[in-house]
């Protein structure tokens, strides 16, 4: 409970700081806000920032020094009060409070951005170390160029990434080939053709697709879609008798990805200024021509972002692949055969039963790092393409 | 000049273009329908197999609470009575059930005492014990108890277990099913709304009928609080910096690509990272919502950032110019004008990101939240550090259980998760509709 | 009172290209156009004048049904192009707009290259059989819109990176590239210098040989220079409509006179 | 300080551990322990992360801890480990309840699933497509086997006790030795990849669903799982023995795996209830024959007394 | 040649409010402003004239550093406001823009209500102590921009739903609501009828009493009517700058003369 009270006390102090900062500035200006450099609220926030900043600095220091306990809380309180006192001292009418507050906000924005970088660094580092261990035990040439994936408990496994890589690309491709057209067309329909009411219902409804746990999709693939595809397509076409297939997983995953494409694209398309619409319609363009030739190019960067997000999800998905496409690593062109993906094997090797210092487990990290590098390359490619295109069009 | 063709007749080119237009529109509608149809299909299958979990079979019988068995010391002190285990309560209940069956004049051939006792859940003694310990004065009296029936009996009432399957089943006999029929007819057994499904903790394979989502719901709620409180502000802040303030150079390109790439990192890798950073390095506890929440924050950030950036990009430059022109700072232009216009996209990012975070299991696997947890975490903020489960972890867990009764419960849990998702997103969806107003 | 129909005889040789009858336009609760009836003759330049906010743009947008795209806008009344009701369900607004082109008050170039901006319409309507022909149309349109010399070296630069006046001329080039029968121009010279204005006025005069042009302008001088007929709008009503000379020299309605002499706005 | 026992590891052990934890929590003053699943290996890895509040107390495993893992543990400061073997998990072969009945020998499985078999002194890709081609006594049903994926420890048992045994029994090992030299073990356990041996990376419920959508399938299950789904599955005999807790305990039925849990001795004093839980787990009333674990399908360890002693005396691995 | 500095004496009583020295502007490879030096006196209306695309808007946007927002735009040279270099790192562009207000060539109202559009600036700078005071500022600004009577009943309607000319006046109202010391107006009357134009010109004249106004216009008459000094730009160069009367009656440079008499564009 003491934590709760500390928290409450902190909040109260912050509220005080705001009020005092504001009041102090107003008083120094004789109550006339026109005499202030910034708005009264800015002075309040500047005081809050100084108070919080001092307290957090002490906390950080304590963390680094490894101190803990009530002494730290007291020190934080003292620092906060000192910060408040200082900010009140400087918070006169001439003080550039807005600039100070904006510097603080900017600091927060930059700090937030570094979290993404830190995460990347963390991921790379956490995988790099184990990957090195893996390559100490297993020849990198076999890993990158072998077409066989066959881990064994007795050791002496064959851990070639190629069949997994192929499965990943194949399944993602099918999923995207389904989700991107469907999602994009749905987005276009919702933003350009559908009535307000339909849109208000359908858009959130489609978003539910993104929230259904993937296990449901997996079972749907396993029990419904798989046998359906086998009985209606694979067997009549003589393409095999497997119920689990790349096609099954790809299609079901495609369904899951629809909202990623549709909802984000819909927002971007809706944001395109009306004047562009009018310009095209006045030239006698039909709605679809306007959309395809004017709106979509203008909205392209956002749409590419949405598609990349969908692709990322496709690459990162496990459950649907396990249940829909099976666990067999295989290199084949036949879309009605069972295959599997890198992500699935990362999960299964990481949570599997082999000894955690064995190459069979460590390979998960090498797979993860390789996947990271590949997706990085794909993202760079996407960025370059979008840039080229933008240069042309803007 | 050639006379102009009539407006009422379509020239062939326009007719062709109109056909293309109709096709395009048709495709759009078809796409929407495909999405909606898939959703309906999935929902129907989830609802049809999961709604049963919200009703549970109970046995209603009078139970005589023997003082000699339940409070041998006679102190009526809960601390002392705690020594009496569920085994003793089980005996009391068995006796009561046999008595009730006999009183009702039900006689089924070849039904052993053990089989009659097995009509009740193994949770029943624990239920009774909790009740008695909460109110020791009940000891010595006869109370009307409503006790959980065994999962197979419940399955029989729900149509999952049949006479035929009972023949083959090691855990239930046809005789028990006949008794169940008789008890239902005699008003001693009925299906009631299953509050415990939403409030109780998990249960083992021996008593699927008692398994509930209470701990998982709280765990998920705690994690979503953390995700909402951190991922949204951090994601929006990052996007604003990158899109509105950062210099456009190699470094920011690198950051941009990096963030897009983070979205493609398999979620389990975030679990690896979370384990390394939050548990091993920062020393946070295992199985705790705080760690789960933080991992999910890292996982959701890219989604929020990508959506937000796309929307910020789409805001016309004229708006920013207008604000700067009246002397707003760039910060003010962004917060007063650009953000509100980009809000729909940001909210979409939040909706999709939260959906993803709420439904994700894999990273939780590595930080100990895919677990059997029966104790409820405390209220926040302490509760963030207590062991808890999460809805997707519970679903994942239940789908692996061997008892078929868990299939229904897993689907029920999915329904709860979807309702949770809708409730959580309702505010965002409504807000987005407001911001979507085109001026 | 708002009825400005022309007996056929009165218009001389020219026929009515567009006839509007009791047109009413509402934006939500705002009554923007009140019962306007007007005949716009063929091969003539018609000027719409009137104080800012009187409904000129709104009425202009009725003529090619551009108001369809504004959700809150409701149009009532009858508008005929060559005698055919443009609100008839059989009418395809796309075909209508191909025949009735428009230059908007605010220049709205597409975020594409200058060339693509102009080529867009001709491509849409299949007006060019080959790339060379298309290039020719683009050049000719840009020349006629008095923009060619300035931007002939930047054809592939984005149209949104032009100056205000250049954008306006780009939009004119874009509109004439599809060779519409009627061209609606909403203050096409507002951002142009006198020379460019003169060139556009020349273009309008040239267009008149084959087509009808309706131009909204705030410049009385411009109306007098380019138009044969002038309509004066005030507070959503069509106050007076007739031969330009007559309107400017001998207005019937006192409001017209007040406006022309600069007394009401 | 933490007041709740934390356990992680094998998904095979999880249901047993959950049953124990539930009763433990109900009848003692200690909170119910938290039991994570995620796999034996993952559990042991966590176990070996170190000593302290934010590390787990017990690792469940469906195999013995490996030497390399003991070393890793030691280097992280986890030195005193109490090993407790509390029973066995039987591994059974089952097919759809309405299909044909099967009586297998390991040899049948080897002949059906080996990637390559010796035909007329030559190594050829396995040509068998139906069970009766492998063994004329079996029904003429297409071969479709759902076997555990390589992430599962059960696969190791399957490879060793069924396939390799079959390889030996059929005499194929000697023939192979002649053809490929020393490397027979690997050739013996290499399974066909033409879709007739389907690896399952999920769990037994997935195998069950697969049999439901492909009635010709024969799946590998744990005994307890089968017993809970006896109304959907029929079990095959192995070497003429039908699997049950008794036949497995007696060793008549050949395919089973031992179940363990490992206790971190350093935590026993720090975590309330840790030792009580361990003792409770191996008590006769719980893990013995007729106890709730056996009721669920555990094959009780015939040497349970040894486990009880190990816990009571805190006997550590050397 | 592009140097149009004024010896202090020449400007009479007024001081230079803004002094620009050798300003160069590039958009990527386009050289839009070439070495322009100019002194803009205080309490004076200065008109920028010149053919479309000559760089008037570009130069105007330099004066309050609005070009900072265009990624491809590079500005070189020195610009001083009251003797202080506006590119000095110590200068806060926000403060600069609060002092140097701007009306853009294309009206760009915020997608907010009319009232909020006008109230935004005063709120930002804390010019109103109370809501009533704010309402007063809004009303006064709208009145001065000659918009009040038209929209006083629709103060809460969206600013984007106004007619072109109304939007333009709204933007003027928005700009003057913050009472800037210098007001840059890029063709502020392009969409206005003569009466409204006269009212805005009156406003400009009024503003001159306390502030400087720089106005870009295509109308020679307007320049002659409202401005005391005129600068003529051509192809990015400042060709001639001086007293308005002198420029219009007695231009020095032949290009100026040609432009004024309508021979170059
Ligand atoms: N954002 C931009 N990117 C590239 N070039 C530009 C941009 N803005 C203007 N230009 C070019 O710079 C030159 C000067 O443009 P500016 O807008 O200053 O002209 P202006 O004198 O205001 O013309 P107008 O009277 O037509 O508005 C023109 O050639 C124009 O094409
Ligand atoms: N989208 C809209 N929503 C609501 N009201 C509108 C809309 N567009 C125009 N109006 C109103 O309708 C009336 C007529 O507007 P219109 O644009 O036709 O005027 P205009 O004559 O073109 O004026 P200007 O010369 O200023 O462009 C005005 O009062 C205007 O405020
Ligand atoms: Mg208009
Ligand atoms: Mg300009
Ligand atoms: O989860 P397992 O280690 O028992 O396979």
Short mmCIF file of C-alpha atoms in Angstrom, two decimals, chain B residues 1 4-11 13-14 17-18, chain C residues 17 43 84 91-92 94-95 99 123-126 181:
data_model
loop_
_atom_site.label_atom_id
_atom_site.label_comp_id
_atom_site.label_asym_id
_atom_site.label_seq_id
_atom_site.Cartn_x
_atom_site.Cartn_y
_atom_site.Cartn_z
CA UNK B 1 -19.31 20.32 -86.00
CA UNK B 4 -23.26 15.81 -80.07
CA UNK B 5 -24.31 12.36 -79.07
CA UNK B 6 -27.16 12.23 -76.64
CA UNK B 7 -26.40 12.14 -72.96
CA UNK B 8 -28.96 9.41 -72.64
CA UNK B 9 -27.06 6.95 -74.77
CA UNK B 10 -23.75 5.76 -73.59
CA UNK B 11 -20.97 5.90 -76.08
CA UNK B 13 -16.05 3.86 -74.57
CA UNK B 14 -17.99 5.18 -71.63
CA UNK B 17 -15.46 2.30 -68.64
CA UNK B 18 -18.74 2.04 -66.80
CA UNK C 17 -26.61 24.92 -74.85
CA UNK C 43 -20.69 29.23 -78.74
CA UNK C 84 -31.42 16.65 -72.18
CA UNK C 91 -27.33 10.19 -67.68
CA UNK C 92 -23.88 9.12 -66.73
CA UNK C 94 -18.93 10.80 -66.23
CA UNK C 95 -20.06 11.38 -69.80
CA UNK C 99 -18.55 17.18 -72.20
CA UNK C 123 -5.75 9.27 -71.81
CA UNK C 124 -8.99 8.78 -69.93
CA UNK C 125 -11.11 9.51 -72.95
CA UNK C 126 -8.84 7.84 -75.46
CA UNK C 181 -18.10 21.28 -75.34
#
